[in-house]
């Protein structure tokens, strides 16, 4: 409807009637532009997020990779673990590229991957940038036991030093919200494994006013004090080989899957 629809009426009806009809028209038009979030179960912002995620998935190649990504609720934050997502992730790792069939013997589009993902000559091509952890069953399980959640990111910087900074945002009852951060270097172990040597650790609690929601980017940014140095010294004692060497099960230009051998689980991260 447009206001032109009321023109014939204005010649035969009182102006008050026309104004009333116009108000009804405006009301109907406004309501037509709204989505009934109660009926759909989500609002416009959530719908836009779904469409954006759909666009990202459509740019990926490989049937098994596509199926796994479509199973996720988010491509930039940690997703809850379940058996279906774990199965779909395993399909990426175990698909038979030679004959174009998956372990389920379905016709698939093979998922391209970088060979020898543990070598620096391989991961140097794609490593630099921000990577967000999207699937890590051990993290979501542990967080769930205590009624909290984590959001984990890795910032990798190329060059000869191959430095890394990781921030894990936590939210838990009683202790509240904050960031636990570590930094160090990464390098190759062999064709299929890499290592991360963290040598600094710090944290930043977020106060009740939530005035600053960003982590300290480095240990040097943390205000001086005994707590700062104590946390760093204690934290470094946990950086042992058992939690430093990671077999890389899959790597391409925007997705990595590596094994956390200590707990017998996998971590999947997507480049942002």
mmCIF file of N, CA, C and O in Angstrom, residues 190-251:
data_model
loop_
_atom_site.group_PDB
_atom_site.id
_atom_site.type_symbol
_atom_site.label_atom_id
_atom_site.label_comp_id
_atom_site.label_asym_id
_atom_site.label_seq_id
_atom_site.Cartn_x
_atom_site.Cartn_y
_atom_site.Cartn_z
ATOM 1 N N UNK A 190 58.229 -32.134 13.520
ATOM 2 C CA UNK A 190 58.469 -33.025 12.386
ATOM 3 C C UNK A 190 57.381 -32.769 11.346
ATOM 4 O O UNK A 190 56.677 -31.759 11.415
ATOM 5 N N UNK A 191 57.201 -33.660 10.397
ATOM 6 C CA UNK A 191 56.250 -33.445 9.307
ATOM 7 C C UNK A 191 54.809 -33.306 9.774
ATOM 8 O O UNK A 191 53.997 -32.647 9.133
ATOM 9 N N UNK A 192 54.487 -33.933 10.894
ATOM 10 C CA UNK A 192 53.084 -33.958 11.334
ATOM 11 C C UNK A 192 52.855 -33.311 12.690
ATOM 12 O O UNK A 192 51.723 -33.307 13.178
ATOM 13 N N UNK A 193 53.886 -32.760 13.309
ATOM 14 C CA UNK A 193 53.723 -32.180 14.642
ATOM 15 C C UNK A 193 54.409 -30.816 14.732
ATOM 16 O O UNK A 193 55.431 -30.573 14.094
ATOM 17 N N UNK A 194 53.820 -29.958 15.546
ATOM 18 C CA UNK A 194 54.419 -28.654 15.828
ATOM 19 C C UNK A 194 54.472 -28.478 17.334
ATOM 20 O O UNK A 194 53.864 -29.253 18.087
ATOM 21 N N UNK A 195 55.168 -27.449 17.771
ATOM 22 C CA UNK A 195 55.254 -27.189 19.193
ATOM 23 C C UNK A 195 55.044 -25.714 19.470
ATOM 24 O O UNK A 195 55.331 -24.851 18.632
ATOM 25 N N UNK A 196 54.526 -25.446 20.653
ATOM 26 C CA UNK A 196 54.334 -24.083 21.118
ATOM 27 C C UNK A 196 55.051 -23.957 22.459
ATOM 28 O O UNK A 196 54.789 -24.743 23.378
ATOM 29 N N UNK A 197 55.940 -23.010 22.546
ATOM 30 C CA UNK A 197 56.701 -22.792 23.777
ATOM 31 C C UNK A 197 56.264 -21.475 24.404
ATOM 32 O O UNK A 197 56.760 -20.392 24.053
ATOM 33 N N UNK A 198 55.318 -21.576 25.340
ATOM 34 C CA UNK A 198 54.867 -20.380 26.054
ATOM 35 C C UNK A 198 55.868 -20.058 27.158
ATOM 36 O O UNK A 198 56.343 -20.948 27.873
ATOM 37 N N UNK A 199 56.184 -18.792 27.325
ATOM 38 C CA UNK A 199 57.145 -18.397 28.367
ATOM 39 C C UNK A 199 56.662 -17.221 29.210
ATOM 40 O O UNK A 199 57.365 -16.770 30.109
ATOM 41 N N UNK A 200 55.459 -16.718 28.910
ATOM 42 C CA UNK A 200 54.888 -15.635 29.710
ATOM 43 C C UNK A 200 53.401 -15.899 29.916
ATOM 44 O O UNK A 200 52.722 -16.383 29.016
ATOM 45 N N UNK A 201 52.910 -15.560 31.094
ATOM 46 C CA UNK A 201 51.490 -15.740 31.395
ATOM 47 C C UNK A 201 51.010 -14.573 32.259
ATOM 48 O O UNK A 201 51.748 -14.086 33.129
ATOM 49 N N UNK A 202 49.803 -14.119 32.005
ATOM 50 C CA UNK A 202 49.224 -13.022 32.782
ATOM 51 C C UNK A 202 47.709 -13.109 32.719
ATOM 52 O O UNK A 202 47.155 -13.889 31.940
ATOM 53 N N UNK A 203 47.045 -12.346 33.550
ATOM 54 C CA UNK A 203 45.591 -12.347 33.493
ATOM 55 C C UNK A 203 45.061 -10.943 33.762
ATOM 56 O O UNK A 203 45.759 -10.072 34.284
ATOM 57 N N UNK A 204 43.819 -10.756 33.391
ATOM 58 C CA UNK A 204 43.173 -9.470 33.590
ATOM 59 C C UNK A 204 41.727 -9.701 33.995
ATOM 60 O O UNK A 204 40.900 -10.112 33.172
ATOM 61 N N UNK A 205 41.398 -9.476 35.251
ATOM 62 C CA UNK A 205 39.990 -9.582 35.664
ATOM 63 C C UNK A 205 39.198 -8.390 35.160
ATOM 64 O O UNK A 205 39.733 -7.279 35.039
ATOM 65 N N UNK A 206 37.940 -8.607 34.842
ATOM 66 C CA UNK A 206 37.055 -7.532 34.396
ATOM 67 C C UNK A 206 36.128 -7.184 35.552
ATOM 68 O O UNK A 206 35.437 -8.048 36.078
ATOM 69 N N UNK A 207 36.140 -5.916 35.932
ATOM 70 C CA UNK A 207 35.357 -5.482 37.082
ATOM 71 C C UNK A 207 33.868 -5.515 36.825
ATOM 72 O O UNK A 207 33.405 -5.746 35.701
ATOM 73 N N UNK A 208 33.080 -5.274 37.863
ATOM 74 C CA UNK A 208 31.620 -5.319 37.742
ATOM 75 C C UNK A 208 31.057 -4.291 36.767
ATOM 76 O O UNK A 208 29.999 -4.486 36.192
ATOM 77 N N UNK A 209 31.791 -3.184 36.570
ATOM 78 C CA UNK A 209 31.319 -2.159 35.633
ATOM 79 C C UNK A 209 31.625 -2.508 34.180
ATOM 80 O O UNK A 209 31.117 -1.867 33.260
ATOM 81 N N UNK A 210 32.483 -3.524 33.990
ATOM 82 C CA UNK A 210 32.860 -3.985 32.647
ATOM 83 C C UNK A 210 33.277 -2.816 31.762
ATOM 84 O O UNK A 210 32.899 -2.701 30.607
ATOM 85 N N UNK A 211 34.129 -1.952 32.349
ATOM 86 C CA UNK A 211 34.525 -0.755 31.616
ATOM 87 C C UNK A 211 35.568 -1.056 30.544
ATOM 88 O O UNK A 211 35.722 -0.309 29.592
ATOM 89 N N UNK A 212 36.293 -2.132 30.681
ATOM 90 C CA UNK A 212 37.341 -2.467 29.715
ATOM 91 C C UNK A 212 37.250 -3.953 29.396
ATOM 92 O O UNK A 212 37.616 -4.795 30.206
ATOM 93 N N UNK A 213 36.768 -4.275 28.218
ATOM 94 C CA UNK A 213 36.517 -5.669 27.860
ATOM 95 C C UNK A 213 37.630 -6.287 27.024
ATOM 96 O O UNK A 213 37.474 -7.391 26.505
ATOM 97 N N UNK A 214 38.748 -5.587 26.895
ATOM 98 C CA UNK A 214 39.858 -6.100 26.103
ATOM 99 C C UNK A 214 40.969 -6.622 27.020
ATOM 100 O O UNK A 214 41.225 -6.045 28.074
ATOM 101 N N UNK A 215 41.659 -7.692 26.615
ATOM 102 C CA UNK A 215 42.756 -8.204 27.443
ATOM 103 C C UNK A 215 44.003 -7.338 27.299
ATOM 104 O O UNK A 215 44.113 -6.524 26.369
ATOM 105 N N UNK A 216 44.938 -7.498 28.231
ATOM 106 C CA UNK A 216 46.253 -6.897 28.042
ATOM 107 C C UNK A 216 46.912 -7.629 26.880
ATOM 108 O O UNK A 216 46.927 -8.858 26.830
ATOM 109 N N UNK A 217 47.471 -6.892 25.948
ATOM 110 C CA UNK A 217 48.055 -7.534 24.766
ATOM 111 C C UNK A 217 49.388 -8.210 25.044
ATOM 112 O O UNK A 217 49.835 -9.064 24.281
ATOM 113 N N UNK A 218 50.032 -7.842 26.159
ATOM 114 C CA UNK A 218 51.315 -8.453 26.518
ATOM 115 C C UNK A 218 51.525 -8.354 28.021
ATOM 116 O O UNK A 218 50.832 -7.600 28.714
ATOM 117 N N UNK A 219 52.497 -9.104 28.513
ATOM 118 C CA UNK A 219 52.828 -9.059 29.937
ATOM 119 C C UNK A 219 53.296 -7.662 30.333
ATOM 120 O O UNK A 219 53.028 -7.197 31.449
ATOM 121 N N UNK A 220 53.963 -6.982 29.413
ATOM 122 C CA UNK A 220 54.494 -5.656 29.705
ATOM 123 C C UNK A 220 53.389 -4.643 29.981
ATOM 124 O O UNK A 220 53.617 -3.636 30.662
ATOM 125 N N UNK A 221 52.184 -4.878 29.454
ATOM 126 C CA UNK A 221 51.072 -3.956 29.678
ATOM 127 C C UNK A 221 50.447 -4.104 31.066
ATOM 128 O O UNK A 221 49.736 -3.217 31.526
ATOM 129 N N UNK A 222 50.705 -5.214 31.724
ATOM 130 C CA UNK A 222 50.115 -5.463 33.042
ATOM 131 C C UNK A 222 50.769 -4.531 34.069
ATOM 132 O O UNK A 222 52.005 -4.410 34.100
ATOM 133 N N UNK A 223 49.975 -3.847 34.886
ATOM 134 C CA UNK A 223 50.560 -2.978 35.913
ATOM 135 C C UNK A 223 51.528 -3.749 36.803
ATOM 136 O O UNK A 223 51.287 -4.909 37.153
ATOM 137 N N UNK A 224 52.631 -3.128 37.150
ATOM 138 C CA UNK A 224 53.634 -3.778 37.983
ATOM 139 C C UNK A 224 53.083 -4.109 39.366
ATOM 140 O O UNK A 224 52.221 -3.398 39.896
ATOM 141 N N UNK A 225 53.594 -5.178 39.921
ATOM 142 C CA UNK A 225 53.173 -5.597 41.252
ATOM 143 C C UNK A 225 53.633 -7.020 41.511
ATOM 144 O O UNK A 225 53.998 -7.764 40.589
ATOM 145 N N UNK A 226 53.603 -7.425 42.769
ATOM 146 C CA UNK A 226 54.053 -8.769 43.128
ATOM 147 C C UNK A 226 53.192 -9.856 42.497
ATOM 148 O O UNK A 226 53.682 -10.903 42.117
ATOM 149 N N UNK A 227 51.880 -9.588 42.392
ATOM 150 C CA UNK A 227 50.972 -10.592 41.819
ATOM 151 C C UNK A 227 51.329 -10.870 40.364
ATOM 152 O O UNK A 227 51.330 -12.019 39.915
ATOM 153 N N UNK A 228 51.649 -9.835 39.623
ATOM 154 C CA UNK A 228 52.007 -9.987 38.205
ATOM 155 C C UNK A 228 53.165 -10.962 38.038
ATOM 156 O O UNK A 228 53.102 -11.891 37.218
ATOM 157 N N UNK A 229 54.226 -10.776 38.794
ATOM 158 C CA UNK A 229 55.423 -11.605 38.645
ATOM 159 C C UNK A 229 55.221 -12.995 39.242
ATOM 160 O O UNK A 229 55.757 -13.985 38.725
ATOM 161 N N UNK A 230 54.420 -13.089 40.305
ATOM 162 C CA UNK A 230 54.157 -14.396 40.907
ATOM 163 C C UNK A 230 53.368 -15.284 39.955
ATOM 164 O O UNK A 230 53.683 -16.473 39.783
ATOM 165 N N UNK A 231 52.349 -14.724 39.331
ATOM 166 C CA UNK A 231 51.544 -15.492 38.376
ATOM 167 C C UNK A 231 52.394 -15.948 37.206
ATOM 168 O O UNK A 231 52.296 -17.104 36.756
ATOM 169 N N UNK A 232 53.261 -15.084 36.724
ATOM 170 C CA UNK A 232 54.109 -15.452 35.586
ATOM 171 C C UNK A 232 55.063 -16.586 35.955
ATOM 172 O O UNK A 232 55.240 -17.543 35.193
ATOM 173 N N UNK A 233 55.661 -16.518 37.130
ATOM 174 C CA UNK A 233 56.624 -17.551 37.541
ATOM 175 C C UNK A 233 55.925 -18.888 37.790
ATOM 176 O O UNK A 233 56.410 -19.946 37.375
ATOM 177 N N UNK A 234 54.791 -18.839 38.458
ATOM 178 C CA UNK A 234 54.054 -20.082 38.730
ATOM 179 C C UNK A 234 53.528 -20.679 37.432
ATOM 180 O O UNK A 234 53.611 -21.901 37.197
ATOM 181 N N UNK A 235 53.000 -19.844 36.557
ATOM 182 C CA UNK A 235 52.436 -20.325 35.312
ATOM 183 C C UNK A 235 53.448 -21.003 34.421
ATOM 184 O O UNK A 235 53.144 -22.021 33.773
ATOM 185 N N UNK A 236 54.666 -20.483 34.384
ATOM 186 C CA UNK A 236 55.688 -21.054 33.510
ATOM 187 C C UNK A 236 56.042 -22.486 33.892
ATOM 188 O O UNK A 236 56.498 -23.266 33.053
ATOM 189 N N UNK A 237 55.808 -22.844 35.145
ATOM 190 C CA UNK A 237 56.138 -24.206 35.581
ATOM 191 C C UNK A 237 55.223 -25.253 34.960
ATOM 192 O O UNK A 237 55.533 -26.447 34.974
ATOM 193 N N UNK A 238 54.081 -24.830 34.411
ATOM 194 C CA UNK A 238 53.142 -25.763 33.788
ATOM 195 C C UNK A 238 53.411 -25.957 32.296
ATOM 196 O O UNK A 238 52.791 -26.796 31.655
ATOM 197 N N UNK A 239 54.328 -25.186 31.746
ATOM 198 C CA UNK A 239 54.608 -25.293 30.320
ATOM 199 C C UNK A 239 55.655 -26.380 30.087
ATOM 200 O O UNK A 239 56.840 -26.127 29.952
ATOM 201 N N UNK A 240 55.202 -27.621 30.036
ATOM 202 C CA UNK A 240 56.076 -28.771 29.838
ATOM 203 C C UNK A 240 55.799 -29.375 28.458
ATOM 204 O O UNK A 240 54.830 -29.027 27.789
ATOM 205 N N UNK A 241 56.666 -30.306 28.029
ATOM 206 C CA UNK A 241 56.529 -30.885 26.685
ATOM 207 C C UNK A 241 55.181 -31.554 26.473
ATOM 208 O O UNK A 241 54.649 -31.565 25.358
ATOM 209 N N UNK A 242 54.622 -32.114 27.543
ATOM 210 C CA UNK A 242 53.343 -32.821 27.409
ATOM 211 C C UNK A 242 52.222 -31.913 26.939
ATOM 212 O O UNK A 242 51.242 -32.367 26.343
ATOM 213 N N UNK A 243 52.358 -30.622 27.193
ATOM 214 C CA UNK A 243 51.329 -29.667 26.755
ATOM 215 C C UNK A 243 51.903 -28.667 25.761
ATOM 216 O O UNK A 243 51.318 -27.606 25.524
ATOM 217 N N UNK A 244 53.046 -29.010 25.160
ATOM 218 C CA UNK A 244 53.694 -28.105 24.213
ATOM 219 C C UNK A 244 53.765 -28.659 22.802
ATOM 220 O O UNK A 244 53.895 -27.898 21.843
ATOM 221 N N UNK A 245 53.712 -29.989 22.660
ATOM 222 C CA UNK A 245 53.828 -30.626 21.349
ATOM 223 C C UNK A 245 52.448 -31.080 20.885
ATOM 224 O O UNK A 245 51.734 -31.778 21.609
ATOM 225 N N UNK A 246 52.093 -30.688 19.657
ATOM 226 C CA UNK A 246 50.751 -30.961 19.142
ATOM 227 C C UNK A 246 50.819 -31.614 17.752
ATOM 228 O O UNK A 246 51.238 -30.960 16.792
ATOM 229 N N UNK A 247 50.408 -32.878 17.642
ATOM 230 C CA UNK A 247 50.241 -33.456 16.305
ATOM 231 C C UNK A 247 49.147 -32.692 15.553
ATOM 232 O O UNK A 247 48.098 -32.403 16.116
ATOM 233 N N UNK A 248 49.410 -32.354 14.304
ATOM 234 C CA UNK A 248 48.453 -31.611 13.486
ATOM 235 C C UNK A 248 47.743 -32.598 12.565
ATOM 236 O O UNK A 248 48.349 -33.174 11.676
ATOM 237 N N UNK A 249 46.455 -32.794 12.782
ATOM 238 C CA UNK A 249 45.681 -33.762 12.011
ATOM 239 C C UNK A 249 45.177 -33.197 10.691
ATOM 240 O O UNK A 249 44.942 -33.942 9.736
ATOM 241 N N UNK A 250 44.989 -31.866 10.651
ATOM 242 C CA UNK A 250 44.462 -31.246 9.434
ATOM 243 C C UNK A 250 44.867 -29.780 9.407
ATOM 244 O O UNK A 250 44.867 -29.101 10.436
ATOM 245 N N UNK A 251 45.204 -29.297 8.198
ATOM 246 C CA UNK A 251 45.521 -27.881 8.032
ATOM 247 C C UNK A 251 45.219 -27.473 6.595
ATOM 248 O O UNK A 251 45.625 -28.143 5.645
#
